[in-house]
Amino acid sequence: YHSWALSYHGLGKVKTQTLRFLEAYDDFDRAKQLADFILEDQPDEEDTLLLLLNIYQDWGDAAYENRDISIAHKNYKAGIELIEQLILEHPDDADYLFLYTLMLDRKAHYFPIHIAPKELLDIREEAVDILKRLVNDFPGISKYQLNLAVAYEKLGDISLKAGNLAGAKRYYSSAVSKMQALYAAEPINNHYKNILALNYGKLGETMMELSEFDSARELFEQELGWAQTLTKVDPGNQDYISGYIIAKCHMGSYCARITALDQAEEYYESAIKLTLSALEKNKKTKRYHLILASTRTELAELLFPTKPSKALILIEEATRGLEQWLQVHQNEGEGWLYLAQAHSNRYAAEVR
């Protein structure tokens, strides 16, 4: 029965990857029923308990990706309750503690930053405290160090959006430090390089907001260099391509802040060109449509004082591109928010 449950769980994960969400739900449900059946006779069977926890987690992730929020939260809640029960019974079990941090990450989905930033911060800090303990007790296990770096990054995201620049600088610096150590120990790991590049960019954004422009430039240059290298190593990797585009936008934003306007325009134009090229190969990739609209808008803002006609064209292109994409992807709530902003930008542009 355990092998049968594993098979259905695996099928659910494969169907999630191919966006066959409803079929994935059915497979996860069958896997859960089989796990429940085993636990009726063997309630402490560890392998099955861990399998059930993974089922809840992956089912929740699939539902969250498919915007079935109630289904996602139902499974996340069940997974959180299960791991909390296991932690009470085994408070020093490293594997359970680590799984608890993973479920805390899912719990964070309950608290969007604009609605409940304090609750979200508490959850992220609890995860950091557990991961710091695991890193201290098991310094040779890289997944604990990696997840601690990511947890610091997420605390930085919360702080930056809340306007706590000192906190953002502290957390992003911690994330960078942890990732640099991981990279130094395993320099061929491209995943580490990518996360480090992203954190260079986030720390650079923070330094720019703090008006520490020299530090911001150094960080953005490192981000750009690493992102460019990764796209050469693996030119088909969508994460690397989007990271490279964002790095170009960061350089554009930096140049605009120091009034190097021609350089800023070049970076933004290059980012737009790269995004359009990526969309030619991957028309369904949501992030490219949103990045393209955002980059066109940023460039338009830059050009309004000197090239208002070109700026207006960029705003029109951003609006039209989103409208065309949303005709096919009508359930993309984030896309509609971007479109609403694009219409607002177009109105403001016409007034100006």
Tab-separated table of C-alpha atoms in Angstrom:
chain	number	residue	atom	x	y	z
A	1	TYR	CA	0.000	0.000	0.000
A	2	HIS	CA	2.888	2.364	0.767
A	3	SER	CA	4.387	1.810	-2.701
A	4	TRP	CA	0.976	2.355	-4.238
A	5	ALA	CA	0.598	5.624	-2.352
A	6	LEU	CA	4.089	6.701	-3.453
A	7	SER	CA	3.152	6.042	-7.074
A	8	TYR	CA	0.007	8.161	-6.913
A	9	HIS	CA	1.939	10.926	-5.144
A	10	GLY	CA	4.556	10.846	-7.907
A	11	LEU	CA	1.853	10.973	-10.581
A	12	GLY	CA	0.324	14.005	-8.901
A	13	LYS	CA	3.670	15.824	-8.960
A	14	VAL	CA	4.214	15.020	-12.650
A	15	LYS	CA	0.724	16.215	-13.594
A	16	THR	CA	1.278	19.407	-11.608
A	17	GLN	CA	4.419	20.080	-13.634
A	18	THR	CA	2.416	19.653	-16.849
A	19	LEU	CA	-0.364	21.937	-15.481
A	20	ARG	CA	-2.961	19.130	-15.345
A	21	PHE	CA	-4.092	20.319	-11.952
A	22	LEU	CA	-7.462	18.595	-11.584
A	23	GLU	CA	-5.928	15.237	-12.487
A	24	ALA	CA	-3.139	15.946	-10.002
A	25	TYR	CA	-5.715	16.609	-7.271
A	26	ASP	CA	-7.255	13.179	-7.910
A	27	ASP	CA	-3.875	11.459	-7.671
A	28	PHE	CA	-2.951	13.282	-4.471
A	29	ASP	CA	-6.337	12.326	-3.018
A	30	ARG	CA	-5.782	8.636	-3.850
A	31	ALA	CA	-2.303	8.801	-2.296
A	32	LYS	CA	-3.762	10.375	0.852
A	33	GLN	CA	-6.479	7.718	1.143
A	34	LEU	CA	-3.871	4.961	0.922
A	35	ALA	CA	-1.662	6.677	3.516
A	36	ASP	CA	-4.652	7.106	5.838
A	37	PHE	CA	-5.477	3.403	5.406
A	38	ILE	CA	-1.945	2.388	6.465
A	39	LEU	CA	-2.013	4.739	9.467
A	40	GLU	CA	-5.282	3.275	10.725
A	41	ASP	CA	-3.378	0.089	11.643
A	42	GLN	CA	0.077	1.632	12.165
A	43	PRO	CA	-0.480	5.192	13.437
A	44	ASP	CA	3.228	5.718	14.216
A	45	GLU	CA	4.607	4.380	10.928
A	46	GLU	CA	7.216	7.075	10.225
A	47	ASP	CA	7.646	6.624	6.466
A	48	THR	CA	3.901	6.908	5.921
A	49	LEU	CA	3.621	9.970	8.172
A	50	LEU	CA	6.356	11.673	6.154
A	51	LEU	CA	4.671	10.651	2.919
A	52	LEU	CA	1.369	12.101	4.126
A	53	LEU	CA	3.120	15.343	5.013
A	54	ASN	CA	4.631	15.538	1.507
A	55	ILE	CA	1.221	14.846	-0.022
A	56	TYR	CA	-0.312	17.759	1.882
A	57	GLN	CA	2.579	19.999	0.884
A	58	ASP	CA	2.570	19.122	-2.838
A	59	TRP	CA	-1.225	19.133	-3.096
A	60	GLY	CA	-1.269	22.555	-1.475
A	61	ASP	CA	1.449	23.816	-3.824
A	62	ALA	CA	-0.445	22.552	-6.873
A	63	ALA	CA	-3.661	24.194	-5.710
A	64	TYR	CA	-1.867	27.442	-4.901
A	65	GLU	CA	-0.323	27.525	-8.382
A	66	ASN	CA	-3.782	26.882	-9.854
A	67	ARG	CA	-5.260	29.716	-7.715
A	68	ASP	CA	-7.477	27.257	-5.810
A	69	ILE	CA	-6.739	29.076	-2.582
A	70	SER	CA	-9.257	27.249	-0.367
A	71	ILE	CA	-7.870	23.841	-1.438
A	72	ALA	CA	-4.312	25.064	-0.948
A	73	HIS	CA	-5.005	26.362	2.540
A	74	LYS	CA	-6.897	23.195	3.522
A	75	ASN	CA	-3.874	21.055	2.673
A	76	TYR	CA	-1.321	23.446	4.141
A	77	LYS	CA	-3.341	23.568	7.371
A	78	ALA	CA	-3.487	19.771	7.549
A	79	GLY	CA	0.261	19.522	6.902
A	80	ILE	CA	1.061	22.136	9.548
A	81	GLU	CA	-1.090	20.348	12.129
A	82	LEU	CA	0.580	17.023	11.334
A	83	ILE	CA	4.159	18.317	11.607
A	84	GLU	CA	3.321	20.228	14.801
A	85	GLN	CA	2.050	16.971	16.294
A	86	LEU	CA	5.257	15.181	15.263
A	87	ILE	CA	7.415	17.971	16.709
A	88	LEU	CA	5.609	17.678	20.051
A	89	GLU	CA	6.350	13.959	20.111
A	90	HIS	CA	9.938	14.319	18.829
A	91	PRO	CA	11.145	17.839	19.772
A	92	ASP	CA	14.818	17.145	18.928
A	93	ASP	CA	14.357	15.289	15.650
A	94	ALA	CA	16.312	17.257	13.029
A	95	ASP	CA	14.344	15.884	10.074
A	96	TYR	CA	11.033	16.868	11.644
A	97	LEU	CA	12.354	20.300	12.584
A	98	PHE	CA	13.503	20.890	9.012
A	99	LEU	CA	10.153	19.758	7.614
A	100	TYR	CA	8.487	22.125	10.060
A	101	THR	CA	10.415	25.055	8.535
A	102	LEU	CA	9.175	23.988	5.097
A	103	MET	CA	5.592	23.995	6.323
A	104	LEU	CA	6.133	27.391	7.975
A	105	ASP	CA	6.999	28.630	4.500
A	106	ARG	CA	3.625	27.356	3.301
A	107	LYS	CA	1.945	28.894	6.340
A	108	ALA	CA	3.337	32.239	5.214
A	109	HIS	CA	0.968	32.023	2.243
A	110	TYR	CA	-1.828	32.805	4.707
A	111	PHE	CA	-0.393	36.226	5.482
A	112	PRO	CA	0.182	38.502	2.453
A	113	ILE	CA	2.575	41.271	3.446
A	114	HIS	CA	0.126	44.087	2.680
A	115	ILE	CA	-2.501	42.540	4.987
A	116	ALA	CA	-0.613	41.043	7.931
A	117	PRO	CA	3.103	41.965	7.857
A	118	LYS	CA	3.603	41.359	11.595
A	119	GLU	CA	2.230	37.803	11.475
A	120	LEU	CA	4.282	37.102	8.354
A	121	LEU	CA	7.436	38.415	10.018
A	122	ASP	CA	6.806	36.220	13.091
A	123	ILE	CA	6.494	33.097	10.916
A	124	ARG	CA	9.668	33.863	8.987
A	125	GLU	CA	11.612	34.589	12.179
A	126	GLU	CA	10.460	31.302	13.729
A	127	ALA	CA	11.799	29.464	10.673
A	128	VAL	CA	15.129	31.333	10.924
A	129	ASP	CA	15.499	30.427	14.601
A	130	ILE	CA	14.980	26.717	13.858
A	131	LEU	CA	17.322	26.753	10.865
A	132	LYS	CA	20.040	28.534	12.855
A	133	ARG	CA	19.789	25.774	15.437
A	134	LEU	CA	20.047	23.095	12.739
A	135	VAL	CA	23.040	24.799	11.100
A	136	ASN	CA	24.759	25.031	14.472
A	137	ASP	CA	24.093	21.376	15.313
A	138	PHE	CA	24.799	20.022	11.803
A	139	PRO	CA	27.246	22.432	10.105
A	140	GLY	CA	28.051	19.964	7.343
A	141	ILE	CA	24.499	19.674	5.974
A	142	SER	CA	24.230	22.165	3.116
A	143	LYS	CA	20.419	22.108	2.788
A	144	TYR	CA	20.099	23.649	6.252
A	145	GLN	CA	22.502	26.446	5.317
A	146	LEU	CA	20.784	27.005	1.979
A	147	ASN	CA	17.339	27.251	3.529
A	148	LEU	CA	18.668	29.601	6.202
A	149	ALA	CA	20.012	31.887	3.461
A	150	VAL	CA	16.636	31.811	1.686
A	151	ALA	CA	14.864	32.513	4.985
A	152	TYR	CA	17.069	35.570	5.520
A	153	GLU	CA	16.237	36.697	1.989
A	154	LYS	CA	12.511	36.461	2.694
A	155	LEU	CA	12.923	38.474	5.882
A	156	GLY	CA	14.731	41.042	3.759
A	157	ASP	CA	11.804	41.110	1.314
A	158	ILE	CA	9.375	41.816	4.165
A	159	SER	CA	11.594	44.530	5.612
A	160	LEU	CA	12.147	46.232	2.257
A	161	LYS	CA	8.438	46.311	1.414
A	162	ALA	CA	7.657	47.613	4.901
A	163	GLY	CA	10.183	50.432	4.458
A	164	ASN	CA	12.587	49.067	7.090
A	165	LEU	CA	15.752	49.653	5.064
A	166	ALA	CA	18.137	48.953	7.946
A	167	GLY	CA	16.449	45.598	8.526
A	168	ALA	CA	16.464	44.794	4.812
A	169	LYS	CA	20.171	45.586	4.596
A	170	ARG	CA	20.910	43.339	7.596
A	171	TYR	CA	18.883	40.384	6.337
A	172	TYR	CA	20.042	40.571	2.719
A	173	SER	CA	23.644	40.887	3.889
A	174	SER	CA	23.167	37.727	5.966
A	175	ALA	CA	21.698	35.938	2.941
A	176	VAL	CA	24.637	37.018	0.769
A	177	SER	CA	27.141	35.907	3.404
A	178	LYS	CA	25.537	32.457	3.715
A	179	MET	CA	25.359	31.990	-0.062
A	180	GLN	CA	28.964	33.085	-0.534
A	181	ALA	CA	30.041	30.405	1.952
A	182	LEU	CA	28.008	27.752	0.144
A	183	TYR	CA	29.391	28.821	-3.220
A	184	ALA	CA	32.966	28.802	-1.908
A	185	ALA	CA	32.476	25.192	-0.783
A	186	GLU	CA	30.840	24.137	-4.082
A	187	PRO	CA	31.780	26.586	-6.877
A	188	ILE	CA	30.327	24.432	-9.661
A	189	ASN	CA	26.805	24.629	-8.210
A	190	ASN	CA	24.845	26.906	-10.578
A	191	HIS	CA	21.835	26.952	-8.257
A	192	TYR	CA	23.972	28.596	-5.599
A	193	LYS	CA	25.299	31.085	-8.138
A	194	ASN	CA	21.777	32.028	-9.188
A	195	ILE	CA	20.534	32.592	-5.642
A	196	LEU	CA	23.661	34.611	-4.834
A	197	ALA	CA	23.133	36.783	-7.926
A	198	LEU	CA	19.513	37.432	-6.938
A	199	ASN	CA	20.584	38.462	-3.455
A	200	TYR	CA	23.247	40.774	-4.833
A	201	GLY	CA	20.423	42.500	-6.718
A	202	LYS	CA	18.127	42.741	-3.704
A	203	LEU	CA	20.894	44.071	-1.486
A	204	GLY	CA	21.779	46.513	-4.259
A	205	GLU	CA	18.194	47.801	-4.358
A	206	THR	CA	18.347	48.366	-0.616
A	207	MET	CA	21.670	50.183	-0.786
A	208	MET	CA	20.309	52.415	-3.535
A	209	GLU	CA	17.297	53.315	-1.368
A	210	LEU	CA	19.787	54.167	1.394
A	211	SER	CA	21.612	56.439	-1.121
A	212	GLU	CA	24.737	54.291	-0.817
A	213	PHE	CA	25.245	54.444	-4.561
A	214	ASP	CA	28.803	53.114	-4.791
A	215	SER	CA	27.858	49.968	-2.899
A	216	ALA	CA	24.694	49.621	-4.984
A	217	ARG	CA	26.679	49.858	-8.225
A	218	GLU	CA	29.167	47.187	-7.104
A	219	LEU	CA	26.358	44.829	-6.138
A	220	PHE	CA	24.421	45.399	-9.366
A	221	GLU	CA	27.569	44.820	-11.415
A	222	GLN	CA	28.175	41.520	-9.614
A	223	GLU	CA	24.551	40.527	-10.164
A	224	LEU	CA	24.757	41.364	-13.866
A	225	GLY	CA	28.039	39.545	-14.372
A	226	TRP	CA	26.882	36.393	-12.647
A	227	ALA	CA	23.486	36.421	-14.373
A	228	GLN	CA	25.099	36.809	-17.784
A	229	THR	CA	27.477	33.921	-17.068
A	230	LEU	CA	24.613	31.656	-16.041
A	231	THR	CA	22.682	32.323	-19.257
A	232	LYS	CA	25.773	31.288	-21.231
A	233	VAL	CA	26.175	28.095	-19.209
A	234	ASP	CA	22.501	27.140	-19.571
A	235	PRO	CA	20.822	29.370	-22.210
A	236	GLY	CA	17.486	27.566	-21.953
A	237	ASN	CA	17.036	28.004	-18.206
A	238	GLN	CA	14.078	30.358	-17.650
A	239	ASP	CA	15.196	31.340	-14.127
A	240	TYR	CA	18.589	32.403	-15.437
A	241	ILE	CA	17.085	34.384	-18.313
A	242	SER	CA	14.644	36.260	-16.081
A	243	GLY	CA	17.460	36.903	-13.590
A	244	TYR	CA	19.569	38.401	-16.382
A	245	ILE	CA	16.685	40.641	-17.481
A	246	ILE	CA	16.107	41.851	-13.916
A	247	ALA	CA	19.843	42.536	-13.522
A	248	LYS	CA	19.740	44.773	-16.598
A	249	CYS	CA	16.725	46.594	-15.155
A	250	HIS	CA	18.599	47.123	-11.894
A	251	MET	CA	21.483	48.691	-13.791
A	252	GLY	CA	18.984	50.873	-15.665
A	253	SER	CA	17.395	51.977	-12.402
A	254	TYR	CA	20.804	52.739	-10.895
A	255	CYS	CA	21.918	54.790	-13.906
A	256	ALA	CA	18.632	56.724	-13.788
A	257	ARG	CA	19.170	57.547	-10.109
A	258	ILE	CA	22.647	58.973	-10.778
A	259	THR	CA	21.257	60.795	-13.881
A	260	ALA	CA	23.297	58.779	-16.378
A	261	LEU	CA	20.174	58.826	-18.534
A	262	ASP	CA	21.623	57.583	-21.820
A	263	GLN	CA	23.129	54.552	-20.085
A	264	ALA	CA	19.861	53.932	-18.254
A	265	GLU	CA	17.945	53.954	-21.536
A	266	GLU	CA	20.417	51.481	-23.051
A	267	TYR	CA	20.027	49.032	-20.167
A	268	TYR	CA	16.231	49.220	-20.262
A	269	GLU	CA	16.151	48.819	-24.054
A	270	SER	CA	18.446	45.803	-23.753
A	271	ALA	CA	16.174	44.288	-21.083
A	272	ILE	CA	13.106	44.788	-23.288
A	273	LYS	CA	14.854	43.216	-26.266
A	274	LEU	CA	15.915	40.198	-24.203
A	275	THR	CA	12.402	39.776	-22.784
A	276	LEU	CA	10.807	39.906	-26.232
A	277	SER	CA	13.289	37.281	-27.420
A	278	ALA	CA	12.407	35.061	-24.457
A	279	LEU	CA	8.690	35.490	-25.178
A	280	GLU	CA	9.193	34.343	-28.760
A	281	LYS	CA	10.340	31.007	-27.377
A	282	ASN	CA	8.057	30.831	-24.325
A	283	LYS	CA	4.855	32.765	-25.022
A	284	LYS	CA	3.032	31.287	-22.015
A	285	THR	CA	5.602	32.264	-19.400
A	286	LYS	CA	3.797	34.655	-17.081
A	287	ARG	CA	6.856	36.308	-15.583
A	288	TYR	CA	8.084	37.563	-18.973
A	289	HIS	CA	4.791	39.329	-19.700
A	290	LEU	CA	4.873	41.053	-16.308
A	291	ILE	CA	8.577	41.935	-16.548
A	292	LEU	CA	8.028	43.357	-20.039
A	293	ALA	CA	5.164	45.577	-18.901
A	294	SER	CA	7.115	46.748	-15.865
A	295	THR	CA	10.289	47.491	-17.850
A	296	ARG	CA	8.414	49.421	-20.533
A	297	THR	CA	6.774	51.475	-17.808
A	298	GLU	CA	10.065	52.246	-16.059
A	299	LEU	CA	11.653	53.312	-19.344
A	300	ALA	CA	8.622	55.467	-20.155
A	301	GLU	CA	8.974	57.279	-16.829
A	302	LEU	CA	12.623	57.920	-17.627
A	303	LEU	CA	11.871	59.298	-21.100
A	304	PHE	CA	8.864	61.532	-20.375
A	305	PRO	CA	10.835	64.763	-19.798
A	306	THR	CA	12.900	64.444	-22.989
A	307	LYS	CA	11.117	61.984	-25.309
A	308	PRO	CA	7.397	62.145	-24.483
A	309	SER	CA	6.261	60.581	-27.764
A	310	LYS	CA	8.447	57.522	-27.282
A	311	ALA	CA	7.314	57.303	-23.663
A	312	LEU	CA	3.667	57.248	-24.702
A	313	ILE	CA	4.371	54.503	-27.254
A	314	LEU	CA	5.969	52.392	-24.512
A	315	ILE	CA	2.931	52.832	-22.262
A	316	GLU	CA	0.629	51.844	-25.129
A	317	GLU	CA	2.759	48.757	-25.824
A	318	ALA	CA	2.678	47.752	-22.163
A	319	THR	CA	-1.123	48.095	-22.068
A	320	ARG	CA	-1.740	46.306	-25.358
A	321	GLY	CA	0.646	43.467	-24.521
A	322	LEU	CA	-1.098	42.770	-21.219
A	323	GLU	CA	-4.557	42.954	-22.807
A	324	GLN	CA	-3.602	40.390	-25.453
A	325	TRP	CA	-2.066	38.034	-22.916
A	326	LEU	CA	-5.032	38.267	-20.541
A	327	GLN	CA	-7.474	37.360	-23.303
A	328	VAL	CA	-5.974	33.865	-23.084
A	329	HIS	CA	-5.067	33.832	-19.373
A	330	GLN	CA	-8.114	35.401	-17.758
A	331	ASN	CA	-7.543	33.856	-14.336
A	332	GLU	CA	-4.184	35.556	-13.793
A	333	GLY	CA	-5.066	37.996	-11.030
A	334	GLU	CA	-1.592	39.513	-10.927
A	335	GLY	CA	-1.830	40.250	-14.638
A	336	TRP	CA	-5.062	42.178	-14.130
A	337	LEU	CA	-3.390	44.267	-11.440
A	338	TYR	CA	-0.588	45.089	-13.860
A	339	LEU	CA	-3.148	45.981	-16.523
A	340	ALA	CA	-5.019	48.287	-14.156
A	341	GLN	CA	-1.731	50.049	-13.429
A	342	ALA	CA	-0.961	50.220	-17.146
A	343	HIS	CA	-4.305	51.933	-17.841
A	344	SER	CA	-3.592	54.378	-15.035
A	345	ASN	CA	-0.137	55.054	-16.479
A	346	ARG	CA	-1.613	55.604	-19.937
A	347	TYR	CA	-4.104	58.127	-18.603
A	348	ALA	CA	-1.353	59.957	-16.721
A	349	ALA	CA	0.829	59.912	-19.836
A	350	GLU	CA	-1.909	61.397	-21.984
A	351	VAL	CA	-2.495	64.144	-19.423
A	352	ARG	CA	1.203	64.963	-19.355
